[in-house]
PDB file of C-alpha atoms in Angstrom:
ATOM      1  CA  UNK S  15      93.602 120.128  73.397  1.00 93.00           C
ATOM      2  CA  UNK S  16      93.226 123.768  74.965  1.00 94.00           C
ATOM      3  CA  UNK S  17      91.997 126.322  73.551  1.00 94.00           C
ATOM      4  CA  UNK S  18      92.309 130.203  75.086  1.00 92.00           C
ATOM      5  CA  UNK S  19      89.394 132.363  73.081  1.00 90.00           C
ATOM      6  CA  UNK S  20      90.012 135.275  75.229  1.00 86.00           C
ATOM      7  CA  UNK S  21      91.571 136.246  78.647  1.00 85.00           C
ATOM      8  CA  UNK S  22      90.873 134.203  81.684  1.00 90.00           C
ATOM      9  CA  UNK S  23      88.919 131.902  79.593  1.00 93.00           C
ATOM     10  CA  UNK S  24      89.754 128.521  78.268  1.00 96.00           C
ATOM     11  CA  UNK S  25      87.854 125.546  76.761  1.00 96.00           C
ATOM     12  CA  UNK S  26      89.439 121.819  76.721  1.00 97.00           C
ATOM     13  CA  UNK S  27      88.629 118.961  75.061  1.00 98.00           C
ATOM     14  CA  UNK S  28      90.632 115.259  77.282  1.00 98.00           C
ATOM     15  CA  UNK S  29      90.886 112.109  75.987  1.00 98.00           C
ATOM     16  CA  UNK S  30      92.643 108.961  78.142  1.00 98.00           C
ATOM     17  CA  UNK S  31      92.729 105.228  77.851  1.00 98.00           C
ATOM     18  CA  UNK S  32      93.551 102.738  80.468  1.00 98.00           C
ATOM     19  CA  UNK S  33      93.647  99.063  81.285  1.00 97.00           C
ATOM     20  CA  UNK S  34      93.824  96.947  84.322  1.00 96.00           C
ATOM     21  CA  UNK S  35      94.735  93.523  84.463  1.00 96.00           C
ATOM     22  CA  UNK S  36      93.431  91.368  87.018  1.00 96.00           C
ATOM     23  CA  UNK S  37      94.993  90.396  90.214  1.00 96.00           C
ATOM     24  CA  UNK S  38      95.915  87.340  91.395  1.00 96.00           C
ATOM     25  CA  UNK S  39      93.843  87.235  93.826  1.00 95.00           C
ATOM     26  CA  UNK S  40      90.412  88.073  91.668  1.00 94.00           C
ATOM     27  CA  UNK S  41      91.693  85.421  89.061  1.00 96.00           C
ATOM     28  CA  UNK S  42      92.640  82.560  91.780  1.00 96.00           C
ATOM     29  CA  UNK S  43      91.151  82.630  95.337  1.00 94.00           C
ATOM     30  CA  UNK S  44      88.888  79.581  95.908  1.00 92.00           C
ATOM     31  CA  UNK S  45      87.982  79.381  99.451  1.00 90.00           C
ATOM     32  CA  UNK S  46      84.837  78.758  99.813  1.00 88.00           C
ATOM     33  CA  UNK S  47      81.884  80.079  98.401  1.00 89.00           C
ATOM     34  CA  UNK S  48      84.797  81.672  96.455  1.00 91.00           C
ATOM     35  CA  UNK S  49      85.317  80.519  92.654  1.00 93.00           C
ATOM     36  CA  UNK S  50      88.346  80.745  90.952  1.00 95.00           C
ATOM     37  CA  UNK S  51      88.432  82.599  87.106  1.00 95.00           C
ATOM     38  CA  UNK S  52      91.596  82.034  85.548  1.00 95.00           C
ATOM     39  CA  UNK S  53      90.196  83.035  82.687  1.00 94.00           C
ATOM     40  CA  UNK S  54      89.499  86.626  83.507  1.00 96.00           C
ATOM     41  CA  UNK S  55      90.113  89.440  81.008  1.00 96.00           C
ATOM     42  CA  UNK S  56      91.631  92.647  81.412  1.00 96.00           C
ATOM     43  CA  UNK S  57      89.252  95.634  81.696  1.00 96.00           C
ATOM     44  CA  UNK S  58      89.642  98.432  79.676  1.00 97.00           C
ATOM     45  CA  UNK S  59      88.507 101.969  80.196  1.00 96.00           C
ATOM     46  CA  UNK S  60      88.007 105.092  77.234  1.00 97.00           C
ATOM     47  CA  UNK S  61      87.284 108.602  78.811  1.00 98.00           C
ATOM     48  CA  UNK S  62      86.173 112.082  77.101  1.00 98.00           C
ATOM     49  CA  UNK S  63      85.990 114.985  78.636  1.00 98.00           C
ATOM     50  CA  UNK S  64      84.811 118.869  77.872  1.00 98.00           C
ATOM     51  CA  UNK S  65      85.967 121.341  80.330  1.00 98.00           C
ATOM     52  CA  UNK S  66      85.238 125.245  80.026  1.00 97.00           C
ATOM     53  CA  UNK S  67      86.863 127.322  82.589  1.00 97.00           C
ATOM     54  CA  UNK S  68      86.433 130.753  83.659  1.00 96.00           C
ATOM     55  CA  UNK S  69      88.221 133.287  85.409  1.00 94.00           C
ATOM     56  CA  UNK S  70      87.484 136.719  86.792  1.00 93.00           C
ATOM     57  CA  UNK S  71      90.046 138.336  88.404  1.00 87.00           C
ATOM     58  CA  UNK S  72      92.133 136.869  90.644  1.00 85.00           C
ATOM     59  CA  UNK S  73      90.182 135.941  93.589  1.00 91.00           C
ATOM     60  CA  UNK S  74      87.378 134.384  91.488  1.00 95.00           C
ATOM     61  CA  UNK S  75      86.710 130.751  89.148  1.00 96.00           C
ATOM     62  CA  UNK S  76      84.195 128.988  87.776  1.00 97.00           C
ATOM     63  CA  UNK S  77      84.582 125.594  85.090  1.00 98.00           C
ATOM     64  CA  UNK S  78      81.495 123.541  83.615  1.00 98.00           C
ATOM     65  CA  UNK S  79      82.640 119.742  82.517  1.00 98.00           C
ATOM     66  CA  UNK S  80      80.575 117.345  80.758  1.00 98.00           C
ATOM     67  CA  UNK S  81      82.245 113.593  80.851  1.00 98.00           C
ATOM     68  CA  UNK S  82      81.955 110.349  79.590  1.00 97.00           C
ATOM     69  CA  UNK S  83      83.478 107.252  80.490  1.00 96.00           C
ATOM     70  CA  UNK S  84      83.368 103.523  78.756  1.00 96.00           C
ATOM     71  CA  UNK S  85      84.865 100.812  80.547  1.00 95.00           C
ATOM     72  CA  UNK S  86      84.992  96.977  78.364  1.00 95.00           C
ATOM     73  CA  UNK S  87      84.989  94.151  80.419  1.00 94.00           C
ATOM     74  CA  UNK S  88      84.702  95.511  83.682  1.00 91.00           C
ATOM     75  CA  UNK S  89      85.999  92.644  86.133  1.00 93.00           C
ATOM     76  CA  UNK S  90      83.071  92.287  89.395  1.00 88.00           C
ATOM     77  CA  UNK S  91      82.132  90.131  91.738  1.00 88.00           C
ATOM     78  CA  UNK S  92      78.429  88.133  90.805  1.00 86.00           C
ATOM     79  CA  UNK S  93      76.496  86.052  92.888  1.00 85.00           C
ATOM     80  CA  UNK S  94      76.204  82.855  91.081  1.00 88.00           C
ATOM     81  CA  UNK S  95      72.828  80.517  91.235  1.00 87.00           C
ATOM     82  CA  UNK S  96      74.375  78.263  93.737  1.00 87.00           C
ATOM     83  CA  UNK S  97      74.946  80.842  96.011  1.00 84.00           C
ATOM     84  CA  UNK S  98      78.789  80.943  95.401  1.00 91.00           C
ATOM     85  CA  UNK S  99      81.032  84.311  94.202  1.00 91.00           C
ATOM     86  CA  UNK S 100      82.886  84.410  91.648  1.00 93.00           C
ATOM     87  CA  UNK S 101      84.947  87.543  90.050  1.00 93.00           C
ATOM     88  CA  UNK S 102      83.237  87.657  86.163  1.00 93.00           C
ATOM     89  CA  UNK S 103      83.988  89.990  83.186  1.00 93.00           C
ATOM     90  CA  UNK S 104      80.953  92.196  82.816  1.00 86.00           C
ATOM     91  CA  UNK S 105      79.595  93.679  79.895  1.00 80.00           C
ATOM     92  CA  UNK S 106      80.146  97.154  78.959  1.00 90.00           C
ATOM     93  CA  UNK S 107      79.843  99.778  81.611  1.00 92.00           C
ATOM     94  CA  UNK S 108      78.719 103.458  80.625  1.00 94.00           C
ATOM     95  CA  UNK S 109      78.949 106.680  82.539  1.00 95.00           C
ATOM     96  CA  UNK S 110      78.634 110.449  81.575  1.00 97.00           C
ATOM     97  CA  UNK S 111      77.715 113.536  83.921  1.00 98.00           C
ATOM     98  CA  UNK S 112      78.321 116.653  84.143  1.00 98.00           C
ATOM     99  CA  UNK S 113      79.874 118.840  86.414  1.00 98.00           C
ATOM    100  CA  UNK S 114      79.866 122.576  88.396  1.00 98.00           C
ATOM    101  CA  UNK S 115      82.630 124.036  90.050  1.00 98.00           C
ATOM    102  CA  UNK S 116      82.966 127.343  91.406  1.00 98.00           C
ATOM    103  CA  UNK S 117      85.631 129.036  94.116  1.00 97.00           C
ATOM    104  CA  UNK S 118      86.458 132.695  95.471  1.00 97.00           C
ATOM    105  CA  UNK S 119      88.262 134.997  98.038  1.00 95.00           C
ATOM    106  CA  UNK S 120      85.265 136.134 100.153  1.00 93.00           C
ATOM    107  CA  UNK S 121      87.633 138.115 102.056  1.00 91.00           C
ATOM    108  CA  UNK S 122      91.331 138.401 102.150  1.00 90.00           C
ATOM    109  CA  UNK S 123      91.823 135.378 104.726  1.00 92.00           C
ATOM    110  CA  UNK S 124      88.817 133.600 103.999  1.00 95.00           C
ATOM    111  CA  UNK S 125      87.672 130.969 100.822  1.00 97.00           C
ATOM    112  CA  UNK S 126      85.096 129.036  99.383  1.00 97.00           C
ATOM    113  CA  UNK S 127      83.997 126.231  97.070  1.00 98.00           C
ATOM    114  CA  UNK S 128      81.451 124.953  95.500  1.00 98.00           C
ATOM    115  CA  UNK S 129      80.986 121.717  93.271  1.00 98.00           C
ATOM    116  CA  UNK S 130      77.721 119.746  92.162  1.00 98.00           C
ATOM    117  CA  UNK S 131      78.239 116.533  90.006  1.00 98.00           C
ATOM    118  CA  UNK S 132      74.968 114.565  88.065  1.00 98.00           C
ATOM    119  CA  UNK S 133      75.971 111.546  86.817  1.00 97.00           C
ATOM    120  CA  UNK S 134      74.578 108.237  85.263  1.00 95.00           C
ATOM    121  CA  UNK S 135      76.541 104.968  85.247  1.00 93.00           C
ATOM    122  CA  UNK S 136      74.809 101.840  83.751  1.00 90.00           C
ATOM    123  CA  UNK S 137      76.240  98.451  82.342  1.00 85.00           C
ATOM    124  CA  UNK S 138      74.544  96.699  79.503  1.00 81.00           C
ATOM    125  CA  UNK S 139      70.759  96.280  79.379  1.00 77.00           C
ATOM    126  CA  UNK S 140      70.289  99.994  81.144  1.00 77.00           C
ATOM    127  CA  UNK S 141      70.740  98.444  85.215  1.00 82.00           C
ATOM    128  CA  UNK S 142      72.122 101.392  87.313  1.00 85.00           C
ATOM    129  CA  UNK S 143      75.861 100.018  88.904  1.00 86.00           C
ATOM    130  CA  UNK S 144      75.302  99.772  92.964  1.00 83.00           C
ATOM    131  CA  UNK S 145      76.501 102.291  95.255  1.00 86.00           C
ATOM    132  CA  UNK S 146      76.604 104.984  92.149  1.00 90.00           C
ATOM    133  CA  UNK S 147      75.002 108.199  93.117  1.00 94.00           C
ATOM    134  CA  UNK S 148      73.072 110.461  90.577  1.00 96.00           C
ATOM    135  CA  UNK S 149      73.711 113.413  92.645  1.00 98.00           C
ATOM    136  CA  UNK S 150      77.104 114.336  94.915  1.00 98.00           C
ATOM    137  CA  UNK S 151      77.521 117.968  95.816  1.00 98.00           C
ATOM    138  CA  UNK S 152      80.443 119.481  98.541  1.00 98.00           C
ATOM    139  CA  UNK S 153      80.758 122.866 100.178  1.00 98.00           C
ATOM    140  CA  UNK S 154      83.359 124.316 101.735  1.00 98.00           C
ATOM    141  CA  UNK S 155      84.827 127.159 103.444  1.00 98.00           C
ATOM    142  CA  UNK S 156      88.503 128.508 104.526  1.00 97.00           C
ATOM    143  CA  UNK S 157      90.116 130.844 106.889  1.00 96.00           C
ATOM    144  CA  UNK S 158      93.918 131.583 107.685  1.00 92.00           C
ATOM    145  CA  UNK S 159      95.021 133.847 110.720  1.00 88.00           C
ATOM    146  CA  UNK S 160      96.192 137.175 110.320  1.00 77.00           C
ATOM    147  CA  UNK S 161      99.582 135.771 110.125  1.00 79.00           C
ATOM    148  CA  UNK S 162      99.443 133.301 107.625  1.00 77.00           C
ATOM    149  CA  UNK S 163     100.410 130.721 110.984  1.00 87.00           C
ATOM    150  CA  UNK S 164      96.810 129.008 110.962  1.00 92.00           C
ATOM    151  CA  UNK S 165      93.979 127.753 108.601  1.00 94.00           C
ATOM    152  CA  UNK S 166      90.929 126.306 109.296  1.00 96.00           C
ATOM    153  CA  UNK S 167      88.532 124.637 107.185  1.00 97.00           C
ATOM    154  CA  UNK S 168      85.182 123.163 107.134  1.00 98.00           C
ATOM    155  CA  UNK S 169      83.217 121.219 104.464  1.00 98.00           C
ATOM    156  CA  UNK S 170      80.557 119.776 103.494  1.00 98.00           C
ATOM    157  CA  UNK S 171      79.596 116.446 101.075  1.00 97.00           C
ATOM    158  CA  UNK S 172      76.355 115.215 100.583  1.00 97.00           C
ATOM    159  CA  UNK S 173      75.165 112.279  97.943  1.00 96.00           C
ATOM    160  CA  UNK S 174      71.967 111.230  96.947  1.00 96.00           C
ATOM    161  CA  UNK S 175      70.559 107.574  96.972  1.00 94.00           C
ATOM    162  CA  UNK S 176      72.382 104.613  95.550  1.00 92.00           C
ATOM    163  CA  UNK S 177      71.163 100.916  95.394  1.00 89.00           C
ATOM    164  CA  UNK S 178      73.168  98.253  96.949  1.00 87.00           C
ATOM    165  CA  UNK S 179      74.750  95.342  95.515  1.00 81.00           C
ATOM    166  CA  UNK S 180      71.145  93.574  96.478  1.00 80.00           C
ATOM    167  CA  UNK S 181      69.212  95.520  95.264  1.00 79.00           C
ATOM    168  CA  UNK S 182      67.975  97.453  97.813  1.00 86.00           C
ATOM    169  CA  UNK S 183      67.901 101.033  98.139  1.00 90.00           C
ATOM    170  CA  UNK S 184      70.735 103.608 100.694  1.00 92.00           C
ATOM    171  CA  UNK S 185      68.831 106.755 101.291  1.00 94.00           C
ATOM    172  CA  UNK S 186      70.881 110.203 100.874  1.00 96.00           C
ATOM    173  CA  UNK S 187      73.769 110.849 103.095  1.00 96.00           C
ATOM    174  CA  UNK S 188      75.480 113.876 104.739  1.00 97.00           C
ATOM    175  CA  UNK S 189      78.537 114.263 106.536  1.00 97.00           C
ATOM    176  CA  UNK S 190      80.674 117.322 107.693  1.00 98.00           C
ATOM    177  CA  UNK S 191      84.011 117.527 108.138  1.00 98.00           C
ATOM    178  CA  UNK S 192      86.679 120.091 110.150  1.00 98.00           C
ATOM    179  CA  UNK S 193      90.413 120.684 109.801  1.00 97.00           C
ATOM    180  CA  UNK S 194      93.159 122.615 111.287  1.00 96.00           C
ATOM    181  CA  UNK S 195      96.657 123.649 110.752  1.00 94.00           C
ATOM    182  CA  UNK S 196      98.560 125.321 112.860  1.00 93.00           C
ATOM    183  CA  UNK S 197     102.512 126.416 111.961  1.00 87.00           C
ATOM    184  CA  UNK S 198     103.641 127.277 115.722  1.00 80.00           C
ATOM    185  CA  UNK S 199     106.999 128.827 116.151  1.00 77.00           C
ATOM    186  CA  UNK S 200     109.479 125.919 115.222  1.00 79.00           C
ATOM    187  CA  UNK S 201     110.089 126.385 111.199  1.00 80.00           C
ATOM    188  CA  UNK S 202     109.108 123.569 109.571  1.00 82.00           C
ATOM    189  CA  UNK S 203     106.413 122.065 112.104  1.00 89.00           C
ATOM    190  CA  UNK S 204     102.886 121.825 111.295  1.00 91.00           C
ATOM    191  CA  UNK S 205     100.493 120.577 113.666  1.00 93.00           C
ATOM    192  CA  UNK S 206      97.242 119.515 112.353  1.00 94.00           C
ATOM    193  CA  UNK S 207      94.053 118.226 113.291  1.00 96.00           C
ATOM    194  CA  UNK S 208      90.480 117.228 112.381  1.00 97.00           C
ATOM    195  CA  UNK S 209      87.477 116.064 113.253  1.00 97.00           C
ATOM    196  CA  UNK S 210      85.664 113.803 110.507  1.00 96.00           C
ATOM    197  CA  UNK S 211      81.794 113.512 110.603  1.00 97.00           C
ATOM    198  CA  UNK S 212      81.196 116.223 113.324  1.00 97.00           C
ATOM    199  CA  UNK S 213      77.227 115.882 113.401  1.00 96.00           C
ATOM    200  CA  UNK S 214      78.010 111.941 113.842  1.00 97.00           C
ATOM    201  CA  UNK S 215      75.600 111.440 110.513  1.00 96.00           C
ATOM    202  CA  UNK S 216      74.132 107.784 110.438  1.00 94.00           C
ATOM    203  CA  UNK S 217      75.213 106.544 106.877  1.00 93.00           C
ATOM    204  CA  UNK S 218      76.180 103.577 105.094  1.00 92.00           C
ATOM    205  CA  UNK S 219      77.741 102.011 101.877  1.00 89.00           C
ATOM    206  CA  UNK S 220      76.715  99.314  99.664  1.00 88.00           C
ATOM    207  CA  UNK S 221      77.799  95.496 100.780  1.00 83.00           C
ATOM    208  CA  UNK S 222      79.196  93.483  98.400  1.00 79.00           C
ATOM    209  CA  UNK S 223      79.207  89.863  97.278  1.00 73.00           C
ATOM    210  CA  UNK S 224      80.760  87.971 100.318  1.00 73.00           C
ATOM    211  CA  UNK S 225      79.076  90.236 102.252  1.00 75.00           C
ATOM    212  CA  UNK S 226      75.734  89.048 104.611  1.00 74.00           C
ATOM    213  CA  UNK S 227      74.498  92.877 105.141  1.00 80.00           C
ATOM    214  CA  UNK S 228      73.393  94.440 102.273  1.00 80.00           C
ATOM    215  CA  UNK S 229      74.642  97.939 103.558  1.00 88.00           C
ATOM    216  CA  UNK S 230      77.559  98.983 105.833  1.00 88.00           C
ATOM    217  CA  UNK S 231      77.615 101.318 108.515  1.00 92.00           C
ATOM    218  CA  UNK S 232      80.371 103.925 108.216  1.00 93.00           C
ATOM    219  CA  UNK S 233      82.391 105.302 110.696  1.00 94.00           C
ATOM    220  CA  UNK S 234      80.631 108.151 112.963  1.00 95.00           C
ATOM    221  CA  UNK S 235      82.262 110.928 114.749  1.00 97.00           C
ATOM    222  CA  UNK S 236      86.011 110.594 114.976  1.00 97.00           C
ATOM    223  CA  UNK S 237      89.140 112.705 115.026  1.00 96.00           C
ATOM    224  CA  UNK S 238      93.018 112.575 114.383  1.00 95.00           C
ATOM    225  CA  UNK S 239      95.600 114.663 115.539  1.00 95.00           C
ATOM    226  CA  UNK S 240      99.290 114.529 113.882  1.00 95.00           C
ATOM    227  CA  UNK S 241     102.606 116.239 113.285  1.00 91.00           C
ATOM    228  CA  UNK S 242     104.594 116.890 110.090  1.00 89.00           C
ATOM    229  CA  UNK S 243     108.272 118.199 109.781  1.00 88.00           C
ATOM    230  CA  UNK S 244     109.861 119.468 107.027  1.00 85.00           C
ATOM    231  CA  UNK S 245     113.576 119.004 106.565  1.00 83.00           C
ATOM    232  CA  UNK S 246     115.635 121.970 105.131  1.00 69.00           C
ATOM    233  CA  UNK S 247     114.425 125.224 103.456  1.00 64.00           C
ATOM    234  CA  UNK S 248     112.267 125.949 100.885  1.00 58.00           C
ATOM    235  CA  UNK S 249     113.466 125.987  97.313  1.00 54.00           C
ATOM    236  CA  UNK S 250     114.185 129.169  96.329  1.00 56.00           C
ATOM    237  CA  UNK S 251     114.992 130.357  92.316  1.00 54.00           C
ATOM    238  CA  UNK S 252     118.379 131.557  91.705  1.00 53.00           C
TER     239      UNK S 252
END
């Protein structure tokens, strides 16, 4: 449902449902110390969402979201008592947050964003779900040439703690990343770049199950460079 009260402003009120059935492979594998579960369920998953957005102008936005999601039988892997894995149906899963976006022309070739997200996601019995952050917040920052022929952009992510699939504890992360596109003189071409973790941030992500390390060390500094060609003309209206 949307709802316009005035100009530029609009409130909505989402609602979704969803299942996924498991795969063959979380149902049957059984190499060791994997268990087979042919008895696995399908997991289901309810979502709500508020959403009030605000314009000003043209070159200016903000939107506030609060969200809540519900997911039944949420299909994992556990650690069973005789050290073997083994994918399970877990009990319910519950997650709500809210969340801050904002973006704006600060000149007439250069943009910026802004988001912040809090959220809380627990299953049954109140145990926070590994590698789930409270706190994830992004910045970022635009410019095009004169011309329109170039953009580059920079941002930003950072996340707060999680806890692994152990246990433990991942302290806060923060990794920057670049991006170029350049349109040189052949129509169609665009040649684009990027370099992804440019301070080379030490971070990782939670292990799982079949995993001996509880954490995961992330890539570090590293770039790609590629080319993209567009067939034909844009579409034009009659």
């Amino acid at each position: 449902m949307v709802y316009h009260p005035w100009r530029e402003g609009s409130l909505k009120l989402l609602y979704g449902s969803a299942f996924r059935a498991p795969s063959v492979y979380e149902r049957y594998y059984a190499a060791p110390p994997n268990i087979a579960n042919p008895a696995l369920h399908p997991e289901t998953i309810r979502t709500y969402e508020a959403v009030w957005e605000q314009g000003f102008g043209v070159r200016r936005s903000v939107s506030v979201s609060y969200f809540q999601s519900r997911i039944a039988n949420l299909i994992d892997q556990e650690s069973l008592p005789d050290g073997s894995i083994q994918y399970v149906n877990k009990d319910k899963v519950r997650s709500e947050g809210m969340e801050l976006y904002g973006k704006t022309d600060l000149t007439k070739d250069m943009s910026g964003h802004l988001g912040y997200t809090i959220q809380s996601t627990r299953v049954s019995g109140g145990d926070r779900m590994s590698n789930s952050p409270t706190h994830t917040a992004k910045l970022g920052l635009s410019r095009r040439s004169a011309r329109g022929k170039a953009r580059v952009s920079a941002e930003g992510f950072l996340i707060s703690s999680r806890t692994t699939f152990q246990g433990g504890s991942l302290p806060p992360a923060a990794v920057l990343n670049l991006n170029v596109r350049v349109q040189p003189w052949w129509e169609g071409l665009t040649v684009y770049g990027g370099v992804f973790n440019v301070l080379d941030a030490a971070y990782s992500a939670s292990g799982a199950a079949e995993n001996a390390q509880a954490d995961i060390p992330q890539d570090g500094r590293n770039f790609n460079v590629g080319l993209e060609y567009r067939f034909g003309r844009p579409y034009e209206k009659p």
